[in-house]
XYZ file of C-alpha atoms in Angstrom:
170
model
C -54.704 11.803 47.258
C -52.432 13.239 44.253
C -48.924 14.583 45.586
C -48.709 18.241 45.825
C -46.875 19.502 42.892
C -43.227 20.319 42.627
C -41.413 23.418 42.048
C -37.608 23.131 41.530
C -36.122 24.468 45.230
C -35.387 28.177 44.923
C -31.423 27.720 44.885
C -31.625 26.000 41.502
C -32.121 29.125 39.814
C -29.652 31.343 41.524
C -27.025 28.703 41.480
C -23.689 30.473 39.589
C -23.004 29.281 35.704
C -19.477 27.736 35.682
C -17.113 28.523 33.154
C -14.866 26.382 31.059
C -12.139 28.549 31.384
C -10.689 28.316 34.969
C -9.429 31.544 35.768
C -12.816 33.061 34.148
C -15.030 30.645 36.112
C -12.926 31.644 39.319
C -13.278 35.481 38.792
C -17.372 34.868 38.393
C -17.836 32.660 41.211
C -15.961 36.117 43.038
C -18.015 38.408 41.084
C -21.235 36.884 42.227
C -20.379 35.871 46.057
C -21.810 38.969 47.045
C -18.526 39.473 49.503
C -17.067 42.423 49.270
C -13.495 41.664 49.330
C -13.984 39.017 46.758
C -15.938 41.073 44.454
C -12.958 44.029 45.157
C -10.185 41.384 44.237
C -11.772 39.949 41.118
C -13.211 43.520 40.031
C -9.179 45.101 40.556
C -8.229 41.822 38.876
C -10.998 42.242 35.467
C -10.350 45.559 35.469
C -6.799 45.234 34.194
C -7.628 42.054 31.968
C -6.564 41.538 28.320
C -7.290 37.998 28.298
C -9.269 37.282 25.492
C -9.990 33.781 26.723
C -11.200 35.502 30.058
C -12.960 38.233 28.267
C -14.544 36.358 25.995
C -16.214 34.193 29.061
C -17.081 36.625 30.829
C -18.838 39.606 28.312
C -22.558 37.709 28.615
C -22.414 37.835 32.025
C -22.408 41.471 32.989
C -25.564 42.438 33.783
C -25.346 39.059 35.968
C -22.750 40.652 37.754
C -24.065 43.849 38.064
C -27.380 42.387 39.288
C -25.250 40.510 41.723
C -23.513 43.570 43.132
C -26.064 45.624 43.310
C -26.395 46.399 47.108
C -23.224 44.711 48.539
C -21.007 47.678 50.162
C -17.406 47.482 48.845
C -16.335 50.414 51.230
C -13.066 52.393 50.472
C -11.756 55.704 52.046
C -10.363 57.853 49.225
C -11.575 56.649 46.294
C -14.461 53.999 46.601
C -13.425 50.843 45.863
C -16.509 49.984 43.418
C -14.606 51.763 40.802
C -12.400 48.654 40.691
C -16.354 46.596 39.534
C -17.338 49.614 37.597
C -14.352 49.857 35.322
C -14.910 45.790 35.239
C -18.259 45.932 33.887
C -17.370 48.974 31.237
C -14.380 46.194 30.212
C -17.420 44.061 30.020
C -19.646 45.683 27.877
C -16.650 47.089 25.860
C -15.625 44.019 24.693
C -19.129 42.427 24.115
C -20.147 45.024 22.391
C -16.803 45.014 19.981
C -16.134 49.066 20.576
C -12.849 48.627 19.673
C -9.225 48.993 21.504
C -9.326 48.474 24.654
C -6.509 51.231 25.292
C -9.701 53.307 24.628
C -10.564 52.766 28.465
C -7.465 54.009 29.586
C -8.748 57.299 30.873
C -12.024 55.790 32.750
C -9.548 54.044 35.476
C -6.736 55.397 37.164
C -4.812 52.658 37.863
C -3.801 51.967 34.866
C 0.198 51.663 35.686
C 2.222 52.409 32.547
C 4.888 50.930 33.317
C 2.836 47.395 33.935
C 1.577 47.749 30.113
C 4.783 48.398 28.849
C 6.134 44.965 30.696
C 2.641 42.895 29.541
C 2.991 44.514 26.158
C 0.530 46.078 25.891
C 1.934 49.375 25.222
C 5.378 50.321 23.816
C 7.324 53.659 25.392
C 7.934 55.914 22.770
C 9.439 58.637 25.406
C 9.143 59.759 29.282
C 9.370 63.595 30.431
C 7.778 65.321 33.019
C 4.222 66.387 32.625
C 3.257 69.510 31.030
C 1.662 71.152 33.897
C 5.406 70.144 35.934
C 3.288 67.700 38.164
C 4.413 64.214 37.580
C 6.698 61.913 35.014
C 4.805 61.391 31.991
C 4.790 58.577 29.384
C 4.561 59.110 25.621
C 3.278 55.293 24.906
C 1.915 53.916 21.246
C -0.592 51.017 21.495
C 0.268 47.747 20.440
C -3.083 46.875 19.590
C -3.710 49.747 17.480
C -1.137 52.089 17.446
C -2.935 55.250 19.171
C -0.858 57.353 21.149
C -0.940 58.471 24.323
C 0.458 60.600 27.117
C -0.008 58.943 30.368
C 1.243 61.307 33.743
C 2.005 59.517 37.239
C -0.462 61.439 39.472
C -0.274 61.253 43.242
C -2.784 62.545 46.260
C -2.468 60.477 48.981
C -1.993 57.276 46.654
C -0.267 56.442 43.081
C -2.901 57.175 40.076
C -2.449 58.084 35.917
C -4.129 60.676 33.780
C -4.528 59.091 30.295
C -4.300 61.482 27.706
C -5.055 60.445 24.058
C -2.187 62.470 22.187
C -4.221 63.760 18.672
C -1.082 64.420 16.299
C 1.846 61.466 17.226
């Protein structure tokens, strides 16, 4: 008799793309583990990325790494720590999708740290004061991308956070 037919074994098609790029590749193979403290690491990690090299890898794979996610519980007590992933994938899809600056997603995660973009150089201080409202040290910082300004105010609750600001009239 004929042999049965073959179908190629189910794990073929899930099995992870690698990347050329090494730190890209290793953030994916996180990204799609479907553990949750990988996924948190790698999601804090992309997050905060302005590698192009990294970026660049990693924008057509988004809705691979949503689809991934999708279901795995990254816990977190005050804040949830999927907003780490979900400011990931808006990085994502930002970049893929050329909208511009990336300063522009500023205000869609709060732990942006001034003072970190001011040591990458990613931002330059222009001038630091306390925040209108009296709550908080504020940062007048310009862009080195593209020059937009912005006001960004150390928050606190029960853990360090920023309020970005876009200032209209540097």
């Amino acid at each position: 008799s004929p042999p049965a037919p073959t179908t190629p074994p189910p794990a073929a098609a899930s099995t992870p793309p690698r990347l050329d790029d090494p730190h890209a590749d290793a953030l994916l193979q996180d990204l799609l583990s479907r553990d949750a403290s990988r996924i948190h690491a790698a999601g804090s990690q992309l997050a905060r990325s302005f590698s192009t090299p990294t970026l660049e890898a990693l924008a057509p794979h988004a809705e691979r790494i949503e689809k991934a996610c999708q279901g795995v519980q990254l816990g977190g007590a005050l804040v949830r720590n999927d907003v780490h992933l979900n400011a990931a994938l808006r990085r994502l899809h930002h970049w893929r999708e050329r909208r511009g600056c990336l300063c522009a997603l500023y205000p869609h995660y709060l732990f942006f740290k001034p003072q970190s973009l001011i040591a990458q150089g990613q931002v330059r201080l222009l001038e630091r004061g306390t925040a209108d409202d009296g709550w908080g040290e504020r940062h007048r910082v310009a862009c080195t991308g593209c020059g937009r300004h912005w006001d960004a105010t150390d928050r606190e609750y029960h853990y360090p956070w920023w309020e970005w600001t876009p200032v209209e009239d540097p």
